[in-house]
């Protein structure tokens, strides 16, 4: 079809390639040389619609084969599509610029740098076009390039920024609203790329212009409103603490959007359902024989607003404090249980630690107001650990919990908090075990030749992330509470005992890591749980999984360092197994190096803290030196090299 004399055939072939690349990625990725050999000549086709379809195909491929296209084929793509920006047909020019957005947003700075001059000179020409849609597309493309090119964009700043500021000042008509919105986006992304020092006075001029635009928005459908939200967020990152004076103007509309309730409608008749189905901003949910319509576009705006508030709190810290209490009460805490939209719950979970940090920086960790706020927030976070229905979002809730505990600091949790947390953890682990059982049953029912189920892989990955974030939560609690957590924690021992004997390496790792925490943060009192710790560590050192050997090696090291005399015989007896870990056939590969280095550091700890239990210590030291260097594990290295210093001093 590509060799047909009929332009419609060539056009159809290119549109087919676009569709195929989207749906058959794995099959096509190995054929890109041949596919590009068909598509690239189309950029010089005599017929504009074929050139348009060629741009479309390249844009689609740049997204579908992201990474490969940019790394391997940047020369062939860019050298052929940049000249298309100079076409005589504005629509073709626009599609070339749109394809460049797809390509550049996935490209590294080093990839784009050699082409920047040529790219931007062509795009500047498009900005001079009388066609407004072409100007808008050119601005979107420049914005994407600035975002990807970062500091490499410096040399083009003085050409572009005055032009953009002029657009924002001069083009005031209603028909120019989208153009101004695109110019705002472009200007703030360039600001982010080049930084405050390069911008000088332009930074303040830009935020003043943004403030003026915001004050003059009157229509609910003005596209500038949505763009402004993101623009303010970028300028906060650019200006840092210099952004504080602009908060009173920025925050009120942002808080309004972030606090929005869900727009829900009960749809009774077919006409209503059909009407809502045609609106992309709505989602239909069946519920007990009824159809519920949820306005998802408003919820996406709500999510964006919460994400932006998180940026302000993170960057401005104590200077964001005037907005903390209202935001926590009306947006963040209710957002944890906002079951209409998963992303809102995730955003709320990410916001809470930043709000706590902001208030703590302003008033101190011992202030009554901080303690009162944390008590309420802690109860709510722990509550949602049992209520959250989605596995990947539940992982975010555990992250919210441990990041919040880290902010609050030592002894941040009451006995009531700890018990409630354990109950939530029990519920989470029971649900996890049910999911594992169900997946195994489903796998057993598969017949030979059945294709691998991607949903299965995603579900396993989600559960691995959940267990990882649960581990971090336990680590943080032990770090904060120490021995006081043990009586509550031991309610979970049946789970650890089951996990440590599992065929699944992720489960074994989960149990090992928490046993490490017991040793590290509970010291001599950990001996009470020796029957649940010794054998897992001994077996873990021989585990076929490198991450588990690492966890076990680390555990033996902390037992030597912090476990006291009771652990000394066990850790000394572990020396041969630790040396075996360092002598693994592939001990220095990426997969195994952290296990190797943790084992080496643990040998050093045993020699330092338990020398009387080590037989032929001089031989052990000599053999240990052969396990060095430690170059990757930043936590393990100091122990090893401080021990060497000690040996030299002796």
PDB file of N, CA and C in Angstrom, residues 72 201 353 409 441 446 478 481 516 540:
ATOM      1  N   UNK A  72      17.620   4.819  20.242  1.00  0.00           N
ATOM      2  CA  UNK A  72      18.180   4.152  19.070  1.00  0.00           C
ATOM      3  C   UNK A  72      17.915   4.900  17.755  1.00  0.00           C
ATOM      4  N   UNK A 201      14.952  39.235  37.313  1.00  0.00           N
ATOM      5  CA  UNK A 201      13.709  39.991  37.503  1.00  0.00           C
ATOM      6  C   UNK A 201      12.530  39.354  36.759  1.00  0.00           C
ATOM      7  N   UNK A 353       2.045  13.810  55.557  1.00  0.00           N
ATOM      8  CA  UNK A 353       3.363  13.995  56.180  1.00  0.00           C
ATOM      9  C   UNK A 353       3.945  15.385  55.944  1.00  0.00           C
ATOM     10  N   UNK A 409       8.420  11.657  65.222  1.00  0.00           N
ATOM     11  CA  UNK A 409       9.603  11.278  66.004  1.00  0.00           C
ATOM     12  C   UNK A 409       9.343  10.258  67.087  1.00  0.00           C
ATOM     13  N   UNK A 441      -4.459 -21.141  43.287  1.00  0.00           N
ATOM     14  CA  UNK A 441      -5.536 -21.998  42.764  1.00  0.00           C
ATOM     15  C   UNK A 441      -5.793 -21.699  41.292  1.00  0.00           C
ATOM     16  N   UNK A 446      -4.669 -23.490  35.259  1.00  0.00           N
ATOM     17  CA  UNK A 446      -4.222 -23.173  33.906  1.00  0.00           C
ATOM     18  C   UNK A 446      -3.725 -24.424  33.205  1.00  0.00           C
ATOM     19  N   UNK A 478       9.351   0.422  65.287  1.00  0.00           N
ATOM     20  CA  UNK A 478      10.407  -0.071  66.183  1.00  0.00           C
ATOM     21  C   UNK A 478      11.447   1.016  66.461  1.00  0.00           C
ATOM     22  N   UNK A 481       9.519   3.475  68.825  1.00  0.00           N
ATOM     23  CA  UNK A 481       8.993   2.972  70.096  1.00  0.00           C
ATOM     24  C   UNK A 481       9.953   2.048  70.836  1.00  0.00           C
ATOM     25  N   UNK A 516      15.073  -8.492  61.801  1.00  0.00           N
ATOM     26  CA  UNK A 516      16.220  -7.578  61.871  1.00  0.00           C
ATOM     27  C   UNK A 516      15.882  -6.346  62.717  1.00  0.00           C
ATOM     28  N   UNK A 540      18.406 -18.203  56.262  1.00  0.00           N
ATOM     29  CA  UNK A 540      18.463 -17.056  55.346  1.00  0.00           C
ATOM     30  C   UNK A 540      19.833 -16.857  54.741  1.00  0.00           C
TER      31      UNK A 540
END
